[in-house]
Tab-separated table of C-alpha atoms in Angstrom:
chain	number	residue	atom	x	y	z
A	1	UNK	CA	-2.917	49.523	26.797
A	2	UNK	CA	-0.291	51.910	25.969
A	3	UNK	CA	3.593	51.599	25.438
A	4	UNK	CA	6.156	54.118	24.888
A	5	UNK	CA	9.739	53.610	23.688
A	6	UNK	CA	12.243	56.387	23.501
A	7	UNK	CA	15.825	55.573	22.346
A	8	UNK	CA	18.505	58.130	22.044
A	9	UNK	CA	22.045	57.211	20.821
A	10	UNK	CA	24.679	59.895	20.859
A	11	UNK	CA	28.307	58.759	20.692
A	12	UNK	CA	31.557	59.071	18.851
A	13	UNK	CA	31.938	56.202	16.586
A	14	UNK	CA	34.974	54.966	18.496
A	15	UNK	CA	32.582	54.238	21.483
A	16	UNK	CA	30.194	52.077	19.347
A	17	UNK	CA	29.955	48.300	19.364
A	18	UNK	CA	32.728	47.296	17.316
A	19	UNK	CA	33.188	43.621	17.003
A	20	UNK	CA	34.195	43.035	13.291
A	21	UNK	CA	37.561	43.129	11.751
A	22	UNK	CA	39.409	43.131	8.399
A	23	UNK	CA	42.739	40.859	8.125
A	24	UNK	CA	44.821	39.475	5.373
A	25	UNK	CA	48.152	39.250	3.777
A	26	UNK	CA	50.063	41.835	1.480
A	27	UNK	CA	52.540	40.265	-1.092
A	28	UNK	CA	53.934	41.050	-4.518
A	29	UNK	CA	53.079	39.227	-7.717
A	30	UNK	CA	55.722	36.603	-6.934
A	31	UNK	CA	53.984	35.901	-3.694
A	32	UNK	CA	56.855	37.393	-1.783
A	33	UNK	CA	55.765	39.230	1.458
A	34	UNK	CA	55.594	43.021	1.451
A	35	UNK	CA	56.540	44.546	4.869
A	36	UNK	CA	55.588	47.927	6.303
A	37	UNK	CA	52.860	48.399	3.492
A	38	UNK	CA	50.450	51.175	4.620
A	39	UNK	CA	46.840	49.787	4.797
A	40	UNK	CA	44.024	52.368	5.038
A	41	UNK	CA	40.657	51.106	6.189
A	42	UNK	CA	37.724	53.483	5.730
A	43	UNK	CA	34.279	53.484	6.603
A	44	UNK	CA	32.509	55.119	3.648
A	45	UNK	CA	29.375	55.992	5.571
A	46	UNK	CA	31.035	57.823	8.383
A	47	UNK	CA	34.455	58.752	6.924
A	48	UNK	CA	36.138	57.281	9.855
A	49	UNK	CA	39.644	56.094	8.714
A	50	UNK	CA	42.140	53.725	10.062
A	51	UNK	CA	45.805	53.298	9.270
A	52	UNK	CA	47.683	49.947	9.902
A	53	UNK	CA	51.029	48.404	8.776
A	54	UNK	CA	51.747	44.913	7.502
A	55	UNK	CA	54.215	43.112	9.708
A	56	UNK	CA	57.433	41.119	8.859
A	57	UNK	CA	55.299	38.193	7.461
A	58	UNK	CA	53.065	40.511	5.500
A	59	UNK	CA	50.074	40.174	7.468
A	60	UNK	CA	47.825	43.110	8.636
A	61	UNK	CA	44.798	43.201	10.920
A	62	UNK	CA	42.282	45.888	11.683
A	63	UNK	CA	40.219	44.828	14.556
A	64	UNK	CA	37.241	46.377	16.461
A	65	UNK	CA	35.561	47.873	13.542
A	66	UNK	CA	31.889	48.817	13.395
A	67	UNK	CA	29.657	47.312	10.858
A	68	UNK	CA	29.211	49.190	7.686
A	69	UNK	CA	30.572	49.497	4.067
A	70	UNK	CA	34.373	49.865	3.793
A	71	UNK	CA	36.996	50.744	1.439
A	72	UNK	CA	40.702	49.194	1.703
A	73	UNK	CA	43.760	50.937	0.270
A	74	UNK	CA	47.086	49.374	0.296
A	75	UNK	CA	50.213	51.485	-0.553
A	76	UNK	CA	54.030	50.759	-0.388
A	77	UNK	CA	56.889	52.467	-2.172
A	78	UNK	CA	57.760	50.937	-5.674
A	79	UNK	CA	54.187	49.394	-6.004
A	80	UNK	CA	51.012	50.596	-7.369
A	81	UNK	CA	48.250	51.524	-5.142
A	82	UNK	CA	45.470	48.851	-4.769
A	83	UNK	CA	41.983	49.691	-3.757
A	84	UNK	CA	39.031	47.300	-2.811
A	85	UNK	CA	35.921	49.163	-2.412
A	86	UNK	CA	32.065	48.474	-1.602
A	87	UNK	CA	33.221	45.922	1.157
A	88	UNK	CA	30.054	45.231	3.386
A	89	UNK	CA	31.278	44.407	6.946
A	90	UNK	CA	28.677	42.959	9.165
A	91	UNK	CA	28.525	42.544	12.995
A	92	UNK	CA	30.985	40.093	14.282
A	93	UNK	CA	32.396	39.350	10.918
A	94	UNK	CA	36.132	38.573	10.297
A	95	UNK	CA	36.603	39.436	6.517
A	96	UNK	CA	39.842	38.043	4.951
A	97	UNK	CA	41.322	40.366	2.146
A	98	UNK	CA	44.815	39.459	0.594
A	99	UNK	CA	46.566	41.717	-1.834
A	100	UNK	CA	49.081	41.207	-4.540
A	101	UNK	CA	50.882	44.347	-5.374
A	102	UNK	CA	52.165	45.149	-8.797
A	103	UNK	CA	55.448	47.011	-9.294
A	104	UNK	CA	54.881	50.630	-10.348
A	105	UNK	CA	54.479	54.155	-8.980
A	106	UNK	CA	52.307	54.756	-5.922
A	107	UNK	CA	50.425	57.466	-8.067
A	108	UNK	CA	49.196	54.426	-10.069
A	109	UNK	CA	46.105	52.707	-8.945
A	110	UNK	CA	44.637	49.387	-9.332
A	111	UNK	CA	40.827	49.118	-8.477
A	112	UNK	CA	39.957	45.359	-7.628
A	113	UNK	CA	36.152	44.888	-8.085
A	114	UNK	CA	34.142	41.846	-7.005
A	115	UNK	CA	32.242	40.921	-3.883
A	116	UNK	CA	34.104	39.787	-0.782
A	117	UNK	CA	34.114	36.155	-0.012
A	118	UNK	CA	31.009	34.541	1.374
A	119	UNK	CA	32.763	32.014	3.336
A	120	UNK	CA	34.444	32.924	6.562
A	121	UNK	CA	37.796	31.059	7.116
A	122	UNK	CA	39.057	32.751	10.072
A	123	UNK	CA	36.669	31.119	12.712
A	124	UNK	CA	34.600	28.134	13.085
A	125	UNK	CA	31.534	29.966	14.409
A	126	UNK	CA	28.163	28.927	12.914
A	127	UNK	CA	26.110	32.063	12.586
A	128	UNK	CA	23.517	34.095	10.590
A	129	UNK	CA	23.319	37.752	10.075
A	130	UNK	CA	19.850	39.185	9.621
A	131	UNK	CA	20.425	42.434	7.715
A	132	UNK	CA	18.598	45.759	8.054
A	133	UNK	CA	16.765	45.393	4.482
A	134	UNK	CA	15.169	42.097	5.644
A	135	UNK	CA	14.159	43.757	9.036
A	136	UNK	CA	12.408	46.645	7.367
A	137	UNK	CA	10.824	44.973	4.394
A	138	UNK	CA	9.320	41.806	5.869
A	139	UNK	CA	6.131	42.129	8.054
A	140	UNK	CA	6.114	41.390	11.644
A	141	UNK	CA	3.380	40.994	14.215
A	142	UNK	CA	3.964	44.017	16.475
A	143	UNK	CA	7.113	45.006	14.572
A	144	UNK	CA	9.460	43.187	16.810
A	145	UNK	CA	12.958	42.215	15.411
A	146	UNK	CA	13.124	39.217	17.560
A	147	UNK	CA	10.708	37.479	15.269
A	148	UNK	CA	13.316	37.242	12.586
A	149	UNK	CA	15.430	35.066	14.736
A	150	UNK	CA	12.761	32.306	14.043
A	151	UNK	CA	13.923	32.135	10.357
A	152	UNK	CA	17.471	31.067	11.406
A	153	UNK	CA	18.047	27.355	11.137
A	154	UNK	CA	18.446	25.792	14.558
A	155	UNK	CA	16.280	28.294	16.461
A	156	UNK	CA	12.760	27.211	18.096
A	157	UNK	CA	10.396	29.390	19.882
A	158	UNK	CA	9.591	28.471	23.461
A	159	UNK	CA	6.145	29.709	23.999
A	160	UNK	CA	5.560	33.236	22.677
A	161	UNK	CA	8.852	34.875	21.052
A	162	UNK	CA	8.401	38.524	20.096
A	163	UNK	CA	4.515	38.448	19.960
A	164	UNK	CA	1.702	40.442	21.141
A	165	UNK	CA	-0.479	40.882	23.182
A	166	UNK	CA	1.989	41.236	25.839
A	167	UNK	CA	3.816	44.091	24.150
A	168	UNK	CA	4.910	45.143	20.883
A	169	UNK	CA	8.363	45.034	22.279
A	170	UNK	CA	7.806	41.737	24.045
A	171	UNK	CA	10.849	39.530	24.533
A	172	UNK	CA	10.280	35.811	25.088
A	173	UNK	CA	12.253	32.646	25.077
A	174	UNK	CA	13.801	30.412	22.305
A	175	UNK	CA	15.891	27.269	22.106
A	176	UNK	CA	18.974	27.923	20.111
A	177	UNK	CA	21.160	25.104	18.727
A	178	UNK	CA	19.193	22.715	20.991
A	179	UNK	CA	20.410	24.588	24.146
A	180	UNK	CA	17.899	25.492	27.015
A	181	UNK	CA	15.900	28.672	26.597
A	182	UNK	CA	17.320	30.175	29.755
A	183	UNK	CA	21.032	29.844	28.869
A	184	UNK	CA	21.156	32.137	25.851
A	185	UNK	CA	23.215	35.311	25.648
A	186	UNK	CA	21.330	38.343	24.365
A	187	UNK	CA	23.285	41.555	23.735
A	188	UNK	CA	22.665	45.029	22.428
A	189	UNK	CA	25.604	46.723	20.737
A	190	UNK	CA	27.953	44.101	22.554
A	191	UNK	CA	26.541	44.799	26.047
A	192	UNK	CA	24.819	42.065	27.987
A	193	UNK	CA	20.966	42.487	27.981
A	194	UNK	CA	19.407	39.233	28.842
A	195	UNK	CA	16.650	38.870	31.444
A	196	UNK	CA	18.272	36.406	34.027
A	197	UNK	CA	14.695	35.509	35.423
A	198	UNK	CA	13.463	34.338	32.006
A	199	UNK	CA	16.335	33.889	29.792
A	200	UNK	CA	14.977	36.361	27.225
A	201	UNK	CA	15.835	39.708	26.066
A	202	UNK	CA	15.072	42.608	28.601
A	203	UNK	CA	13.803	45.061	25.950
A	204	UNK	CA	14.166	44.581	22.175
A	205	UNK	CA	14.959	47.613	20.045
A	206	UNK	CA	12.401	49.033	17.592
A	207	UNK	CA	12.526	47.725	13.953
A	208	UNK	CA	13.337	51.135	12.982
A	209	UNK	CA	16.225	51.335	15.497
A	210	UNK	CA	17.773	47.965	14.591
A	211	UNK	CA	20.487	47.988	11.986
A	212	UNK	CA	21.041	44.225	11.929
A	213	UNK	CA	21.672	41.304	14.343
A	214	UNK	CA	23.991	38.270	14.381
A	215	UNK	CA	22.750	35.062	15.720
A	216	UNK	CA	25.419	32.593	16.732
A	217	UNK	CA	24.064	29.052	16.775
A	218	UNK	CA	27.364	26.973	17.525
A	219	UNK	CA	30.960	27.687	18.512
A	220	UNK	CA	30.906	31.297	19.666
A	221	UNK	CA	34.314	32.758	20.014
A	222	UNK	CA	36.042	33.751	23.314
A	223	UNK	CA	34.396	37.156	23.750
A	224	UNK	CA	30.831	35.704	23.927
A	225	UNK	CA	31.499	33.888	27.186
A	226	UNK	CA	29.180	32.749	30.074
A	227	UNK	CA	26.536	31.058	27.881
A	228	UNK	CA	25.507	27.401	27.289
A	229	UNK	CA	23.073	28.055	24.304
A	230	UNK	CA	23.230	30.685	21.464
A	231	UNK	CA	24.180	34.251	21.163
A	232	UNK	CA	22.253	37.113	19.698
A	233	UNK	CA	23.771	40.540	19.418
A	234	UNK	CA	21.484	43.212	17.966
A	235	UNK	CA	23.206	46.375	16.645
A	236	UNK	CA	21.420	49.654	16.791
A	237	UNK	CA	21.366	52.206	14.052
A	238	UNK	CA	23.977	54.987	14.063
A	239	UNK	CA	23.946	58.409	12.504
A	240	UNK	CA	26.406	59.016	9.317
A	241	UNK	CA	27.632	61.922	7.517
A	242	UNK	CA	24.204	62.449	6.083
A	243	UNK	CA	21.068	63.497	7.663
A	244	UNK	CA	18.314	60.800	7.536
A	245	UNK	CA	14.711	60.564	9.239
A	246	UNK	CA	11.533	58.964	8.885
A	247	UNK	CA	8.032	59.105	10.065
A	248	UNK	CA	5.557	56.041	10.290
A	249	UNK	CA	2.263	54.877	11.515
A	250	UNK	CA	0.826	51.436	11.395
A	251	UNK	CA	-3.064	50.753	12.043
A	252	UNK	CA	-5.179	47.676	12.451
A	253	UNK	CA	-8.774	47.215	13.533
A	254	UNK	CA	-11.414	44.560	13.461
A	255	UNK	CA	-12.390	45.024	9.920
A	256	UNK	CA	-8.821	44.105	8.862
A	257	UNK	CA	-8.680	40.828	10.774
A	258	UNK	CA	-10.698	37.375	10.785
A	259	UNK	CA	-12.624	36.155	13.793
A	260	UNK	CA	-10.830	33.799	16.144
A	261	UNK	CA	-11.636	30.170	16.321
A	262	UNK	CA	-13.470	30.356	19.784
A	263	UNK	CA	-15.685	33.271	18.861
A	264	UNK	CA	-16.630	31.259	15.579
A	265	UNK	CA	-17.411	28.397	17.582
A	266	UNK	CA	-19.569	30.193	20.125
A	267	UNK	CA	-21.257	32.210	17.252
A	268	UNK	CA	-19.979	35.460	18.567
A	269	UNK	CA	-19.008	38.272	16.165
A	270	UNK	CA	-15.400	39.624	15.887
A	271	UNK	CA	-14.347	41.368	18.984
A	272	UNK	CA	-13.508	45.247	19.005
A	273	UNK	CA	-9.909	46.091	18.205
A	274	UNK	CA	-8.159	49.411	17.513
A	275	UNK	CA	-4.197	49.294	17.333
A	276	UNK	CA	-1.907	52.059	16.267
A	277	UNK	CA	1.687	52.085	16.265
A	278	UNK	CA	3.557	55.259	15.356
A	279	UNK	CA	7.035	56.711	15.765
A	280	UNK	CA	9.990	58.767	14.264
A	281	UNK	CA	13.767	58.593	13.609
A	282	UNK	CA	16.303	61.016	12.835
A	283	UNK	CA	20.053	60.785	12.525
A	284	UNK	CA	23.125	62.503	11.316
A	285	UNK	CA	26.547	64.008	12.039
A	286	UNK	CA	27.315	66.377	14.999
A	287	UNK	CA	30.983	66.665	13.783
A	288	UNK	CA	31.591	65.235	10.298
A	289	UNK	CA	33.667	62.039	10.272
A	290	UNK	CA	33.899	62.167	14.107
A	291	UNK	CA	30.740	62.145	16.224
A	292	UNK	CA	27.132	61.276	15.100
A	293	UNK	CA	23.679	60.826	16.757
A	294	UNK	CA	20.510	58.813	16.210
A	295	UNK	CA	17.050	59.238	17.716
A	296	UNK	CA	14.097	56.914	17.631
A	297	UNK	CA	10.713	57.399	19.332
A	298	UNK	CA	7.866	54.941	19.165
A	299	UNK	CA	4.576	54.305	20.770
A	300	UNK	CA	1.661	51.982	20.373
A	301	UNK	CA	-1.871	52.091	21.739
A	302	UNK	CA	-4.285	48.955	21.709
A	303	UNK	CA	-7.890	48.821	22.617
A	304	UNK	CA	-9.564	45.556	22.605
A	305	UNK	CA	-11.968	43.158	24.324
A	306	UNK	CA	-10.602	39.810	25.651
A	307	UNK	CA	-12.605	36.724	26.429
A	308	UNK	CA	-11.613	34.313	29.019
A	309	UNK	CA	-13.139	30.985	30.363
A	310	UNK	CA	-13.392	30.179	34.139
A	311	UNK	CA	-14.870	27.589	36.283
A	312	UNK	CA	-17.314	28.609	38.944
A	313	UNK	CA	-18.752	26.698	41.724
A	314	UNK	CA	-22.088	24.860	41.195
A	315	UNK	CA	-25.209	25.335	43.435
A	316	UNK	CA	-24.379	22.221	45.355
A	317	UNK	CA	-20.809	23.161	45.812
A	318	UNK	CA	-21.934	26.573	47.168
A	319	UNK	CA	-23.913	24.531	49.868
A	320	UNK	CA	-20.859	22.420	50.787
A	321	UNK	CA	-21.984	19.446	48.844
A	322	UNK	CA	-19.116	18.149	46.786
A	323	UNK	CA	-20.692	14.673	45.957
A	324	UNK	CA	-21.388	15.530	42.273
A	325	UNK	CA	-18.143	17.190	41.702
A	326	UNK	CA	-16.575	15.755	38.435
A	327	UNK	CA	-13.426	15.917	36.557
A	328	UNK	CA	-12.966	17.213	32.839
A	329	UNK	CA	-13.682	13.513	31.592
A	330	UNK	CA	-17.164	13.367	33.538
A	331	UNK	CA	-15.699	10.846	36.260
A	332	UNK	CA	-16.682	11.736	39.794
A	333	UNK	CA	-14.100	13.057	41.961
A	334	UNK	CA	-13.664	11.396	45.438
A	335	UNK	CA	-13.448	13.882	48.243
A	336	UNK	CA	-11.363	12.940	51.249
A	337	UNK	CA	-11.555	14.351	54.731
């Protein structure tokens, strides 16, 4: 059994899935609002920069941001510039950042350190982000990122979920927040990708092509409509201003696995198995600070022997005599004309 997956992402960053935002209020040290302050929001990985202005109530908002690491600068005449850097913005996150400006020259700078608040107060969504580091570092059976959804409270697999032997990229069904397995909303980069016949994801991304994903268990916001269950949005990796790539190969055989229960019970040796999964990634800039690309190729090959149990007709049944046909518990089955 072979499977080939080829993913090529080529886009300007303005066309990426951008569902996160940074918002807040700008005031002075006496808590009086500062209007028309310049707020610069910059993605430090791609160099993409956005300029916005605080309104008459001192509030600013930078919506439709791609996930990444950001630096926010606030400038206004008569006040020192204030900078917050190293801000990690996850998919779908609304990050609240308030600023208090000190009187001084714009050439003077105030660097504010410290992590962003862990509690989101801008919406009532109950969700969990599974980051890239966890996806890459933790082992998976078949290297399917969907399996990490089972670590989120409120998620229960309905049958197989992201498991072999169907495919290393197999989908599956899950109950999220107590909802039915067929009413979830699966998305890739903000685009609907669910399988309407089964309720699962059409084709999951490779582990090496998945940046992170957010799983919403309860109270999704308005943009996640048409669902009666949970929402999973997988974010594909994107290129940055630096070139990055990788080569990988994973191997399993019968010497590296235990015998299964039924073979042990029947006294049979371990069945043959040779499984190889290999691939490559490469990403970087096409035009610095503007346009980027990311490429992922992956393939797996599996050779194995499967054992199944089937019922076959007895000699009496072959001759048309069903008088001794019995159920699984040994009771005779009455045959009617």
